[in-house]
Each structure stands twice: as C-alpha cells, then as structure tokens.
Coordinates of C-alpha atoms and ligand atoms in Angstrom, one line a residue:
X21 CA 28.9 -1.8 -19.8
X22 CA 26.9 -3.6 -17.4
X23 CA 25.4 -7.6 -17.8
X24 CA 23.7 -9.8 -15.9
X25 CA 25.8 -13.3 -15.3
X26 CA 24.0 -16.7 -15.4
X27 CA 24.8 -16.7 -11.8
X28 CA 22.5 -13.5 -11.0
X29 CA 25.0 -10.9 -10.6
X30 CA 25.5 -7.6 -11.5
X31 CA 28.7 -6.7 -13.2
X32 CA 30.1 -3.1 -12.9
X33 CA 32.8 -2.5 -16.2
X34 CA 35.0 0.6 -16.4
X35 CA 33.7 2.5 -19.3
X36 CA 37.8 3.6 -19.5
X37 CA 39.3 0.7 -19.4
X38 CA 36.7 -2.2 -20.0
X39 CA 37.7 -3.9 -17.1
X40 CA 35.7 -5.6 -14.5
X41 CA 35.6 -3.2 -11.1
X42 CA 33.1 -5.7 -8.8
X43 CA 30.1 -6.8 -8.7
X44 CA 27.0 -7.2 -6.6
X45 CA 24.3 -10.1 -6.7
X46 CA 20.7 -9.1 -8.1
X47 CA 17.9 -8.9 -5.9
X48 CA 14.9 -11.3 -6.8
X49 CA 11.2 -10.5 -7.3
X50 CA 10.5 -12.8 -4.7
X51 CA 12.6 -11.5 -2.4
X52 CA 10.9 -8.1 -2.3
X53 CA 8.4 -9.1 0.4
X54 CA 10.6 -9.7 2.8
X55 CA 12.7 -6.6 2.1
X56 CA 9.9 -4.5 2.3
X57 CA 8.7 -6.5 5.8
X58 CA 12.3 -5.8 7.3
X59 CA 11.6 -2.0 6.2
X60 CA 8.4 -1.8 8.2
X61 CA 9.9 -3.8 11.5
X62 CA 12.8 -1.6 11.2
X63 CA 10.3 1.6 10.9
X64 CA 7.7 0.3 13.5
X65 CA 9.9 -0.7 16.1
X66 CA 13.9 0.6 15.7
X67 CA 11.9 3.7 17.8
X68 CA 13.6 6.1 14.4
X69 CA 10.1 7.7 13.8
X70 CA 9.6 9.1 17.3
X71 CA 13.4 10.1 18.0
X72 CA 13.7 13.8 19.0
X73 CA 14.9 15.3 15.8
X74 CA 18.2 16.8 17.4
X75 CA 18.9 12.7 18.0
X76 CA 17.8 11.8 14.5
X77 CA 19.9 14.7 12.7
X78 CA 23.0 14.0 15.0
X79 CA 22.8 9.9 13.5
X80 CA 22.6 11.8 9.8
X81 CA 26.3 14.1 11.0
X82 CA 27.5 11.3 11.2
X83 CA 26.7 9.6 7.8
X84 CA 28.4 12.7 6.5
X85 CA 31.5 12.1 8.6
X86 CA 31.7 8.2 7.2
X87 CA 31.2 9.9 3.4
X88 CA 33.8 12.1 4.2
X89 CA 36.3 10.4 5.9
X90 CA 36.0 8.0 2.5
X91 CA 36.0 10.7 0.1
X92 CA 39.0 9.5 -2.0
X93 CA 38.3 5.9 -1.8
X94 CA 34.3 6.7 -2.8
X95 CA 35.5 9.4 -5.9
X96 CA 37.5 6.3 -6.9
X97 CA 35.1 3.7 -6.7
X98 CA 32.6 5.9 -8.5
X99 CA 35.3 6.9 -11.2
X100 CA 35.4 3.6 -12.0
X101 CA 31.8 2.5 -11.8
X102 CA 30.6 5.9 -14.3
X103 CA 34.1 7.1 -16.0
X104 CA 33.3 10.2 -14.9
X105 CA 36.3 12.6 -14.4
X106 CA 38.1 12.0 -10.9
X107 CA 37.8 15.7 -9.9
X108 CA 33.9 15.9 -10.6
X109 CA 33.4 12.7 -8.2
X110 CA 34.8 13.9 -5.4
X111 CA 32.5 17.1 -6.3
X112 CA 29.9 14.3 -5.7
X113 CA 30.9 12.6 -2.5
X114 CA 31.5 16.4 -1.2
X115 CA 28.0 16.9 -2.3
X116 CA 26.5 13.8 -0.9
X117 CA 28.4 15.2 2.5
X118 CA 26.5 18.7 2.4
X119 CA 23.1 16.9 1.4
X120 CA 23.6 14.8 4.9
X121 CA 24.8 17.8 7.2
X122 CA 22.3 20.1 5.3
X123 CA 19.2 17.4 6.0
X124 CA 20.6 17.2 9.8
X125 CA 20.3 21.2 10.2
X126 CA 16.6 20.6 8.6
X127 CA 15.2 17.8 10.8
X128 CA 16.2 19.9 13.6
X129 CA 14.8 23.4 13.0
X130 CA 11.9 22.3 10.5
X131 CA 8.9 24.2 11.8
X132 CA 5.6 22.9 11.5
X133 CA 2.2 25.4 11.5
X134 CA -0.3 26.9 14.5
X135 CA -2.8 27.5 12.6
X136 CA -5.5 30.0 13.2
X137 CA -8.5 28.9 14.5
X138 CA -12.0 29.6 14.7
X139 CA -13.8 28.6 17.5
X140 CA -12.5 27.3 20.9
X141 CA -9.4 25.3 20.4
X142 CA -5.9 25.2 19.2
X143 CA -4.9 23.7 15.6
X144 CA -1.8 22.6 14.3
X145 CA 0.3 20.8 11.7
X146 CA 2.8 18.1 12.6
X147 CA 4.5 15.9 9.6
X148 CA 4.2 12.1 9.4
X149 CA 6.8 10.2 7.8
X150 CA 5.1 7.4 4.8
X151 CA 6.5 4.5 6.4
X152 CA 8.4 2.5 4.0
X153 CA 9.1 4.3 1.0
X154 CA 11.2 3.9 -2.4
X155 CA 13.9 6.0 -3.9
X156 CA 15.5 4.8 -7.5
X157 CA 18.0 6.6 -9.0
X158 CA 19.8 6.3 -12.4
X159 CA 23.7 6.1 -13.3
X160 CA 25.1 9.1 -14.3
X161 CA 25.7 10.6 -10.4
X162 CA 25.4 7.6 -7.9
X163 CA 26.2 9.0 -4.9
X164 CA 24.8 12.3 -5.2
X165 CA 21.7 11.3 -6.5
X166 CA 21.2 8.4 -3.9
X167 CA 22.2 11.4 -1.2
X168 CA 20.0 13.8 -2.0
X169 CA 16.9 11.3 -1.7
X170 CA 18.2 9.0 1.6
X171 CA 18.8 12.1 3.6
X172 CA 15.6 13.6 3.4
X173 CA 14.0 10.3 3.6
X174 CA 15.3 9.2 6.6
X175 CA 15.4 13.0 8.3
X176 CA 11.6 12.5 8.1
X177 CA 11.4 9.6 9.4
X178 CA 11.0 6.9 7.0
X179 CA 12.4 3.6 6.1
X180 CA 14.4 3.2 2.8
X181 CA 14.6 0.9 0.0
X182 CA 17.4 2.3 -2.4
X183 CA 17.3 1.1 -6.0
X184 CA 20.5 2.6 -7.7
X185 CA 21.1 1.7 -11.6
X186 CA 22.2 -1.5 -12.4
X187 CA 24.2 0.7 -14.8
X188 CA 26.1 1.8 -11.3
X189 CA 25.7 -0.6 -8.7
X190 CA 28.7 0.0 -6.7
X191 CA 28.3 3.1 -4.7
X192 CA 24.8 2.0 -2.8
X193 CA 26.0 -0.7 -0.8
X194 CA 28.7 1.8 0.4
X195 CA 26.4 4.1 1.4
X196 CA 24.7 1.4 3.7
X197 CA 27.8 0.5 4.9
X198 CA 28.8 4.0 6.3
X199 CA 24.9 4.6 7.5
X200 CA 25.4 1.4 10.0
X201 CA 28.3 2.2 10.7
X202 CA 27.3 5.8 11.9
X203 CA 24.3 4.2 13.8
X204 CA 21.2 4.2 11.5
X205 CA 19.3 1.4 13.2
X206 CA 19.5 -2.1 10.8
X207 CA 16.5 -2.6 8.2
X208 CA 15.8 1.5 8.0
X209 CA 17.8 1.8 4.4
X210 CA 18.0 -1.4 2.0
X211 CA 19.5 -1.8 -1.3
X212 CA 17.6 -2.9 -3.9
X213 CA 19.9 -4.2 -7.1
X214 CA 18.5 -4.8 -10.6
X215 CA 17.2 -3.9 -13.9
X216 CA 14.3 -1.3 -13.7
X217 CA 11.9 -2.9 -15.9
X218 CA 12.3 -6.3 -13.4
X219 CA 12.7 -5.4 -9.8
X220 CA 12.5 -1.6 -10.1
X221 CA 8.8 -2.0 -11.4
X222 CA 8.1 -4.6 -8.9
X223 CA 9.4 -2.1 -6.3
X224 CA 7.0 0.2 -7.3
X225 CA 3.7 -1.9 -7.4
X226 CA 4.5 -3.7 -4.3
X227 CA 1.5 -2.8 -1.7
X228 CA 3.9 -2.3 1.2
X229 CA 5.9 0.5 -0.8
X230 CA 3.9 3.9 0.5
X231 CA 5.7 6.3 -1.8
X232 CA 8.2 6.6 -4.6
X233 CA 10.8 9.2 -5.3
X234 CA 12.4 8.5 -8.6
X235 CA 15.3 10.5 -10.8
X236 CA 15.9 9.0 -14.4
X237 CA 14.6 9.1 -17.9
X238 CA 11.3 10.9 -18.9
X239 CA 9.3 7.2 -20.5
X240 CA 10.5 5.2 -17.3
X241 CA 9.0 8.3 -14.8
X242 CA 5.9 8.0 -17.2
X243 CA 5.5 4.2 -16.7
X244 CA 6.2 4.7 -12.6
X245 CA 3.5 7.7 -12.5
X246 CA 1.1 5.6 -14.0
X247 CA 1.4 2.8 -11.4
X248 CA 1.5 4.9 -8.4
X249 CA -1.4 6.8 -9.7
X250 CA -3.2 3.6 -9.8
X251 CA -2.1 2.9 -6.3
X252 CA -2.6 6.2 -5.1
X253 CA 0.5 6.6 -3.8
X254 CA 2.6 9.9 -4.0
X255 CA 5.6 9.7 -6.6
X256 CA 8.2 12.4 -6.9
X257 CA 9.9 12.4 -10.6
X258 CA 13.0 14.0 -11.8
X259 CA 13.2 13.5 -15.4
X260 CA 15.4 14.3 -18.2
X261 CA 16.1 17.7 -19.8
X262 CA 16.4 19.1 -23.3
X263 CA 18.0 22.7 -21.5
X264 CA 18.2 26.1 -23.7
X265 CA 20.7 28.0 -23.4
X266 CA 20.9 31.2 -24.6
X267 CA 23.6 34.2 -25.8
X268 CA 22.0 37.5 -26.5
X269 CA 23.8 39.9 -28.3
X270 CA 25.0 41.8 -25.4
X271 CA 26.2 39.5 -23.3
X272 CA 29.9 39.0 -22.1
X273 CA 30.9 36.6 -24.9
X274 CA 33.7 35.1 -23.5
X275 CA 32.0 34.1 -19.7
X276 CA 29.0 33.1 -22.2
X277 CA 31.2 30.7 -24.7
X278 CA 33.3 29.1 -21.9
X279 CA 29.9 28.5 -19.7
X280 CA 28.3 27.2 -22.9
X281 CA 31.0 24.8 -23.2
X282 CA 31.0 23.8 -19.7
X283 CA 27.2 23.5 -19.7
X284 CA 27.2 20.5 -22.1
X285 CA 30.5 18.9 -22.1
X286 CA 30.6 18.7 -18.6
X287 CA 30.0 15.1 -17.4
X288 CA 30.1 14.1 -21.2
X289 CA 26.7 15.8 -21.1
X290 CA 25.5 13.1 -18.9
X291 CA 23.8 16.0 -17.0
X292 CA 20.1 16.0 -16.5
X293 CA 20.8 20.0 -16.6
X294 CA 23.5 19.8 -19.7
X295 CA 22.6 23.3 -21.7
X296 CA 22.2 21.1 -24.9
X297 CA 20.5 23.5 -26.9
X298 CA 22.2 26.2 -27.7
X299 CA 20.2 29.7 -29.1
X300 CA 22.6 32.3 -30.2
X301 CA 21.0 35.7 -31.4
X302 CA 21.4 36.1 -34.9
X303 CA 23.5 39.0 -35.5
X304 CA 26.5 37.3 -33.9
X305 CA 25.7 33.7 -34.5
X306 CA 28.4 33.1 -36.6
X307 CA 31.1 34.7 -34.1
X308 CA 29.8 32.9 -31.1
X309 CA 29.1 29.4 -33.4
X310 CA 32.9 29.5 -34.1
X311 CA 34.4 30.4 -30.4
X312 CA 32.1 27.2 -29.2
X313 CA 33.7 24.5 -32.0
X314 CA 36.9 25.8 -31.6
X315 CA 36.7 25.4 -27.9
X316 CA 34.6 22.1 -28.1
X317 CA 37.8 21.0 -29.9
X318 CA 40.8 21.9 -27.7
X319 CA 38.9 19.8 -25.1
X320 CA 40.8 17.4 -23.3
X321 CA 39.3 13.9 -23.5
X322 CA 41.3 11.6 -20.9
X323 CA 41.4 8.5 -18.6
X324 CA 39.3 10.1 -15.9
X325 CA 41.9 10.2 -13.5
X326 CA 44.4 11.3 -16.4
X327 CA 46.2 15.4 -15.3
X328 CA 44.4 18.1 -17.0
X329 CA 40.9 15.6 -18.2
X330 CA 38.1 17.7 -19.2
X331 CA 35.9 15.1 -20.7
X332 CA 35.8 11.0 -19.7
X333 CA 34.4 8.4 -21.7
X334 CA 30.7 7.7 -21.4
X335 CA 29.6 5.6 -18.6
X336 CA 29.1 2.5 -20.6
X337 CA 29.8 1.0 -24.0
X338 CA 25.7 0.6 -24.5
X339 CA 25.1 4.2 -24.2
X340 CA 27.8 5.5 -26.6
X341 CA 25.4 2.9 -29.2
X342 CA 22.3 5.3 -28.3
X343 CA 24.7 8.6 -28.5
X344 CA 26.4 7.2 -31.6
X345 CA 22.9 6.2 -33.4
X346 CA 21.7 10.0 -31.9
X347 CA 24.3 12.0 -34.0
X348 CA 23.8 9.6 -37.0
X349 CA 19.4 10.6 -36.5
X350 CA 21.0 14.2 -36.7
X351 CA 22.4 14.2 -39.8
X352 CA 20.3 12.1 -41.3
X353 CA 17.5 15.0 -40.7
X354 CA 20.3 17.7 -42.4
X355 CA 22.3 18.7 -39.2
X356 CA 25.8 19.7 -40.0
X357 CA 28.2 18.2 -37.3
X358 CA 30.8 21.0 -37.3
X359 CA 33.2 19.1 -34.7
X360 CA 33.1 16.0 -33.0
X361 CA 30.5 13.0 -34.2
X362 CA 33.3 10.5 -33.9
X363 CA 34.6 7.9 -31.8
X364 CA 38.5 9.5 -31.2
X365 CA 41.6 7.9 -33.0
X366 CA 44.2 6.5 -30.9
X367 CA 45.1 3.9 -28.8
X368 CA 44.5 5.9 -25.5
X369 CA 40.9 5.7 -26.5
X370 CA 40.8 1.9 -28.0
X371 CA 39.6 0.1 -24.9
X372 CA 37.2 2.9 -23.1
X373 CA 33.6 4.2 -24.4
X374 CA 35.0 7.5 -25.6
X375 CA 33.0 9.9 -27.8
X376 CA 34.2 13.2 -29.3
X377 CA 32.8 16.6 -28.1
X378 CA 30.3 17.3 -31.2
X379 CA 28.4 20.5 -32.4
X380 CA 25.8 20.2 -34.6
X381 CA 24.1 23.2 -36.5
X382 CA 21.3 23.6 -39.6
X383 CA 18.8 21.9 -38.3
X384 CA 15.2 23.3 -37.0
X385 CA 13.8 23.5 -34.3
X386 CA 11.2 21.1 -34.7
X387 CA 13.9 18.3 -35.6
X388 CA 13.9 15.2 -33.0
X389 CA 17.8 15.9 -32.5
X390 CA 16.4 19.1 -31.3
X391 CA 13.6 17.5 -29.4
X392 CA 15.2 14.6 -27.4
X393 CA 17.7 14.3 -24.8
X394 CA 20.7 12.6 -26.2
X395 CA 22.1 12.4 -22.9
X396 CA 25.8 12.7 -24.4
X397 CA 28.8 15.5 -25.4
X398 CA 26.0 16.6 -28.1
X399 CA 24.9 20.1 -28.6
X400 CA 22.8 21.8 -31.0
X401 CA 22.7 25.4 -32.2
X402 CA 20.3 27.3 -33.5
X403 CA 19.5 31.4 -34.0
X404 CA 16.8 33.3 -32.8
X405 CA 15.7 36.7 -34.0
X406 CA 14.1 38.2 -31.3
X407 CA 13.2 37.7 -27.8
X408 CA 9.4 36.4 -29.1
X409 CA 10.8 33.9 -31.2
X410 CA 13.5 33.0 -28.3
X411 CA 10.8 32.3 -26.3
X412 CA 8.3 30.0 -28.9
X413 CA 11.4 28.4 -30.0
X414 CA 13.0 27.7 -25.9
X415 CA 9.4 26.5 -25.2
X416 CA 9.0 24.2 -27.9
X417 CA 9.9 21.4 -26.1
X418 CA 8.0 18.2 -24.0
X419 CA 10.9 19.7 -21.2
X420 CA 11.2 22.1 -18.9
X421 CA 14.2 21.4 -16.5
X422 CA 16.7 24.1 -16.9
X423 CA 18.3 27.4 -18.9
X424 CA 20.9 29.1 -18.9
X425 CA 20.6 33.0 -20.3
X426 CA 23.6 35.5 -21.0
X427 CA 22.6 38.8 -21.1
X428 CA 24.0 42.3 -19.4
X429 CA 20.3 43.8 -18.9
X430 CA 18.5 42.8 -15.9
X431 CA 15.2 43.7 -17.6
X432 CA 16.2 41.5 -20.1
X433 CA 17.3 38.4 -17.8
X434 CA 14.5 38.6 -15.9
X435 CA 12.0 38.6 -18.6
X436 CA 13.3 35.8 -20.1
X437 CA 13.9 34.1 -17.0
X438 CA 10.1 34.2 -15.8
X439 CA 9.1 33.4 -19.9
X440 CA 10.8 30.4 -20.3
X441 CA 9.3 27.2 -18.9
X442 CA 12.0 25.6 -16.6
X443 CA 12.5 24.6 -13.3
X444 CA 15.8 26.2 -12.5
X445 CA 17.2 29.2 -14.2
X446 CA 20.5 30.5 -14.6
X447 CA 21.4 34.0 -15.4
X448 CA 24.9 34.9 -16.1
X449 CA 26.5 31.5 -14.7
X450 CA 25.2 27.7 -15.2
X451 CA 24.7 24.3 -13.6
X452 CA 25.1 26.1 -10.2
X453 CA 23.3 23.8 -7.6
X454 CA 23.0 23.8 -4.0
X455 CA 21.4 21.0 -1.9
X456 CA 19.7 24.4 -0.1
X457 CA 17.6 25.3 -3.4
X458 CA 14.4 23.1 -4.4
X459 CA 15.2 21.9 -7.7
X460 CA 12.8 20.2 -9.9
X461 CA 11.1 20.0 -13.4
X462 CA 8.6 21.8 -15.3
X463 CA 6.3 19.9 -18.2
X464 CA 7.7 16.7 -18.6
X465 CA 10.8 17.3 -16.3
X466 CA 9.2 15.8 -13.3
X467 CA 7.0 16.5 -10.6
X468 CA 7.9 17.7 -7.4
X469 CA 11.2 19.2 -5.7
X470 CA 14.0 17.8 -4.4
X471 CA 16.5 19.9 -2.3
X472 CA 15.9 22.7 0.2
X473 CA 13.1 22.3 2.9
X474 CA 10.7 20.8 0.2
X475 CA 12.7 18.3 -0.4
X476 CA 12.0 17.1 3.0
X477 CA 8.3 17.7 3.2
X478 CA 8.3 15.6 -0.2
X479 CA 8.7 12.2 2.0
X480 CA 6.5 13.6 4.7
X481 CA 2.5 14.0 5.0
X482 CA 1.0 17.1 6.8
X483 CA -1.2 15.9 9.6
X484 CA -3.5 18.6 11.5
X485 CA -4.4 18.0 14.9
X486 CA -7.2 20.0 17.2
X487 CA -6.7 20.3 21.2
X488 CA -10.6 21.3 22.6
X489 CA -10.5 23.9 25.4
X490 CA -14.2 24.5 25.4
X491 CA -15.8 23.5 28.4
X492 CA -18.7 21.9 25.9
X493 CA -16.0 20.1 23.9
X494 CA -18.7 19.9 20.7
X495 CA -19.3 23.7 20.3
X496 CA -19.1 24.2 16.5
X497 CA -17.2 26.9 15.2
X498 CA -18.6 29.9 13.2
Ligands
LIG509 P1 16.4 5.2 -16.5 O1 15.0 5.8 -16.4 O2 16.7 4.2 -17.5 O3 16.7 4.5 -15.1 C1 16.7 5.2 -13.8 C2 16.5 4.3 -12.7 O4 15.1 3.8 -12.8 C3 17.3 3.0 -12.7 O5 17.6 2.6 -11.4 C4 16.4 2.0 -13.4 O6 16.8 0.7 -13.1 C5 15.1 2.4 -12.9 N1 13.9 2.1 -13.7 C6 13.8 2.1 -15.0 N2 12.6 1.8 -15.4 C7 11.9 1.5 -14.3 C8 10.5 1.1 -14.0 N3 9.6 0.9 -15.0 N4 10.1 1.0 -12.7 C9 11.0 1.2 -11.7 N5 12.3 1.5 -11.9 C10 12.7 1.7 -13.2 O7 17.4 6.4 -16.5 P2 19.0 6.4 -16.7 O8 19.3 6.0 -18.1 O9 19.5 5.6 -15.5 O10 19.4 7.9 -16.4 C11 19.4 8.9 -17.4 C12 18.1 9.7 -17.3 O11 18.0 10.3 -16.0 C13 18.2 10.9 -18.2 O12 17.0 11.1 -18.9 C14 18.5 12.1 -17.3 O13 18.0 13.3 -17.8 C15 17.7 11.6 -16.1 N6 18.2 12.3 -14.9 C16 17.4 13.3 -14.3 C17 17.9 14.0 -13.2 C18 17.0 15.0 -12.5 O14 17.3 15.4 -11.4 N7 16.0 15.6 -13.2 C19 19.2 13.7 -12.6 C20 19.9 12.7 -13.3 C21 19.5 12.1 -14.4

C-alpha cells in the first residue's frame, strides 16, 4: 500500500510485512517542462542518435552487466516493493538482462530496406528515432516491464522519460542508476514519479512528449489513446487480459491441470497473461474441476522469500479491497467459490495483503466475474460442449491477450489456435515468453507489439530517401 505524504513523497510499503521499504519524492506538474527540455538537449546534442549502432548496442551490454551484477540486491528490492515471490523476481531482473543484451544484438544487425525502384535512382528506408518519447508502466513487474520498453527505446535512438507505478516506485531509479553508470549519456532516460491520473496524464499531453508506449489497465490505455489521438502522436498500449484457457478431452490431464494452476496462481494472478478463465470440455469437467481445487488448495502461500512459496501476498493492501469486493460481485451473481475467497487464518498472514487461491464455478459466461480482469489468485470455470461453442464462448470477451489450449491433435490445436482472438497462444505449455517474440494484444488488449524486432521499430519512424543518378535529375518515373 502506497500514499502520498504531505511532504510530496511517494511511500513504497511491503505488501508482506506492512512495513515501510523507501521512498522517492513525487515529480510535480510543473516540473515536466523542464524534464522534457533536458530529454531533447540530451537527444539533440549527447551525439546518442547518430552513434554507429555497434557503439550504441555496446553502451546497452553494459546496462545488462550493471542489472546483472545487482541481480540479488534488485530481486530483493523488488520483492519488497510488489511481494512477489523472491524466485520469480530474479526471473525478472534475469529478464530485464536478456531484453538489454537482446536490444544490443538488434540495434546492431537491424536491417533497413532497398527498395525497388522505378525510374533512375536508388530508394531506401532508414529509421528515425521520435526524439523524446514516454514509457509508463504499471506495478505488477517493475523491472521487466520498464526493460522491455527502455531498451528498445533507447537502441533506436530516443530519449526517455520513464513513469513506473507509484504502486512500485523503487526499481526505476535503480535502473537509471546502472544506465549512467554503464555510460548512457545524462538527460537520455528520466524518471518520472507519480499518480497516473496527475503527472502520468500530464506526461502524456505535454507537446514536447513525441510518442507514448504504455503497459497497464484497459480504461487508463483508453484515456491515453484518446489524448495521443488528439495529438497525433503514436501510442503503443498493452492492456489487461481476461485469458481462456482451455482442456479438451484428450489432452494430457495432468501437464493440463498443473499448467492451469500455474497459469493463474502464478504471480497471485497479477499476470496480464494469468489463464483466468478456465473452459474444461464437458465430459470430464467434473474430473478436471476437482484436480484444479484440490491443487489450488495445497498451494503454498508464504513470505515471499519464505522456502518452498508458491504464492505471495498481493502487491498492496488497496488491491486485495478490489480482489476482495471482485469475489464478493461473483457470488453475488450465483458463482460458487469451491476454494479460496478468503483472507487466510493465521498470524503468518496478519500483517501482509494475503488472499487465498479461489476457484469459482456456476456462473455464465456473460457474468462480469467472467468478463473483467480481477487481476488476482481468481479463476473461473466454465464447460463447453463443442469446439463451436468453445470458440463463441473464448471470444466473448472485450480481450484478446492470450490462451492457453491442451489438446493431443495438432489439427485440433491449430484450429483453435488461429479461431480464438488473442495475441499470443499457447499450445501444450503456458505463459512462455521470450523478449525474441512480439507480444501484444488483440481487441481491447492493446495496440501494437512489444518484443522481438517490432518492438524496436515501435519507437522508430520509417523514413525513405531517393539518391538521383539521372543525368536530368527531374526525369519522372513510369
Ligand atoms: P494502471 O493502468 O492503473 O497504471 C499503469 C501505469 O499507468 C501507472 O504508472 C499509472 O500511474 C499510469 N497511469 C494511469 N492512468 C494514467 C493516465 N490517464 N495517463 C498516464 N498514465 C496513467 O494499471 P496497473 O494497476 O498499474 O496495472 C495493472 C494492469 O496492467 C492490468 O490491467 C494488467 O492486465 C495490465 N498489464 C498489462 C500488461 C501487458 O503487457 N499487456 C503487462 C502488465 C500489466
């Protein structure tokens, strides 16, 4: 649970222990302008945009060696500042280490197009960085999330203004730390601290801003697309998730039930990707139903850094309220919770924001629980008969971010996989992710695609240049 102080600072509080873990002062409207001035001396004249690549990608190496050489003492810090479990943030910083080294191999081999011409001259593409642009990023994976948008950013060439979650405002300034101290020239990344409806939405209007990349809830994205469409300025959103997940009959129940598990309970469900929906086909609904309560059960919830955790509290005390009032919306609308739905007993859990692994069951598919993103250790279930109403009923969302499908027959898999609307689909395994592989949102899951090469073309603009040979330089093509 993060505040505000009357003195303007923002307070990070362990969601396991309720205690204070630092604190970092609030940046003001007003001083914006001059942030964003710094970013444009810094881009016009720190000579970044016009470094040979192989010099730009060897200053990005060495980001990844200061991440890595502080992987412990970052995992910790991060622990702290989310409650996530202690083995799943080093995951992260190891992440945020391969985004850096991955983005370093890109700037340096990214080819850019000859293009073929028609009439007497050569054409081709080059890419052009924005210039000064924005990157916000919300709570639930600070340093991977702020990774996977500074690397690309600044292997392109721009200047960046980081706004990380005041939910999570430790990790940022640590990545700025370890950029200088690798080398990235002063005033090229900036951290921005604040609420999102304050300084994050003056961020986004401000004139000297040239683009946005922003991962976080669905309604925020909507409120950022709307100003930068009135600007005209390119946004790239990542958005929240409502994912199916799906058991056919013949799949390999066990690999499906422990995956299914994973794919929610995972990060508490504080997963953009969590498999919170689950479809089970209805001749073995009851079998599989059982396996995933009974498993959902034996979970270990811990201390984060506690031997054998499987599932931390939630990152703050004022999410479990929206998770709590979630699961109460679910019964309310006839859901059965068949495990979980609680705050656990016990003194271990007195002082963190702990929430029980909960299943839920009887509702329909056209129930908000089944709708929304709870963002939380909450699944539903629900059966399907066939693979037509699979499909209506994995559809029949606003999202399209991810699924998961389990399933021996190729045919199967890959009819499935091309019918249902998601970004990212996995067959036979979940939540794998590599900083190689765009990864993005359909429908209301975002725009755009982070990762892979087009997650650095996303914070560059194709420019197409003509070199005349004719000896008339105006001869027009046919
Ligand atoms: P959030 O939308 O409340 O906040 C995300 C970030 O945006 C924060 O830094 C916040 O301060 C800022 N912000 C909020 N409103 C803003 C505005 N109007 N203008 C500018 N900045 C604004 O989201 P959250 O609660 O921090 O994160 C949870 C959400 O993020 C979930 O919906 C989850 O699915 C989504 N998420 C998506 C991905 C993905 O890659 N698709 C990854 C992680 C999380």
């Amino acid at each position: 649970m993060n505040a505000f102080t009357p003195e303007e600072f923002l307070i990070s509080t362990d969601p396991a222990t309720g205690l204070q873990v630092g604190r970092v002062p609030v940046t003001s409207v007003d001083e914006l302008d001059g942030i964003v001035a710094r970013g444009w001396k810094a881009f016009n004249e720190s000579g970044w945009k016009s470094l040979l690549p192989h010099r730009r990608a060897a200053v990005l190496r060495a980001i990844a060696d200061g991440l890595a050489a502080e992987k412990e003492s970052l995992a910790q810090l991060q622990m702290r500042d989310n409650g996530k479990p202690i083995g799943e943030c080093r995951g992260m910083v190891d992440s945020a280490v391969g985004t850096f080294l991955y983005y370093a191999s890109v700037c340096e081999t990214l080819e850019t197009d000859v293009t073929p011409a028609r009439g007497d001259y050569v054409s081709f593409t080059v890419l052009e960085p924005y210039g000064v642009v924005a990157a916000i990023t919300p709570w639930n994976s600070p340093i991977m999330n702020d990774a996977t948008k500074v690397a690309p950013a600044l292997a392109a060439g721009n200047a960046v203004l980081l706004k990380p979650s005041e939910d999570s405002p430790l990790l940022a300034p640590e990545l700025l730390r370890i950029a200088l101290a690798a080398g990235l020239p002063e005033g090229l990344l900036q951290v921005v601290q604040g609420r999102g409806a304050t300084v994050g939405a003056a961020l986004v209007a401000h004139p000297g801003v040239r683009m946005v990349s922003f991962t976080g809830g669905t309604h925020s994205g909507q409120a950022i697309g709307k100003v930068a469409g009135e600007r005209l300025i390119p946004v790239a959103l990542e958005l929240g998730g409502k994912s199916p997940h799906v058991v056919f009959a013949d799949a390999n129940i066990e690999h499906a039930v422990a995956a299914v598990v994973a794919g929610i309970f995972g990060s508490a469900g504080q997963s953009c990707v969590a498999g919170s929906r689950l479809f089970i086909e209805q001749s073995i609904y009851q079998d599989v139903l059982e396996r995933v309560v009974q498993r959902a059960r034996e979970l270990r919830v811990a201390a984060p850094d506690a031997p054998g955790v499987e599932m931390g509290p939630l990152a703050s005390f004022h999410h479990r309220e929206r998770v709590i009032r979630f699961v109460d919306r679910a019964r309310s609308e006839g859901g059965r919770v068949l495990c979980g739905g609680a705050i656990p007993d016990g003194a271990d859990y007195s002082k963190g924001a702990y929430y029980l692994p909960t299943v839920i069951d009887g509702l329909g598919p056209e129930a908000l629980s089944c709708q929304e993103e709870a963002f939380g250790p909450v699944l539903v279930v629900l059966p399907f008969r066939d693979e037509a109403d699979l499909i209506a009923q994995g559809n029949g969302t606003a999202f399209g971010l991810a699924c998961g499908i389990w399933t021996e027959s190729f045919k199967r898999a890959w009819r499935i996989g091309r019918a249902l609307e998601a970004g990212s689909v996995w067959i036979n395994t979940y939540k794998q992710s590599v900083t190689s592989t765009p990864f993005g949102g359909f429908k209301s899951s975002g725009i755009g695609r982070e990762k892979g090469i087009d997650g650095l073309r996303l914070y560059a603009q194709v420019k197409s240049l003509y070199f005349g040979l004719h000896e008339n330089p105006l001869a027009v093509a046919k």
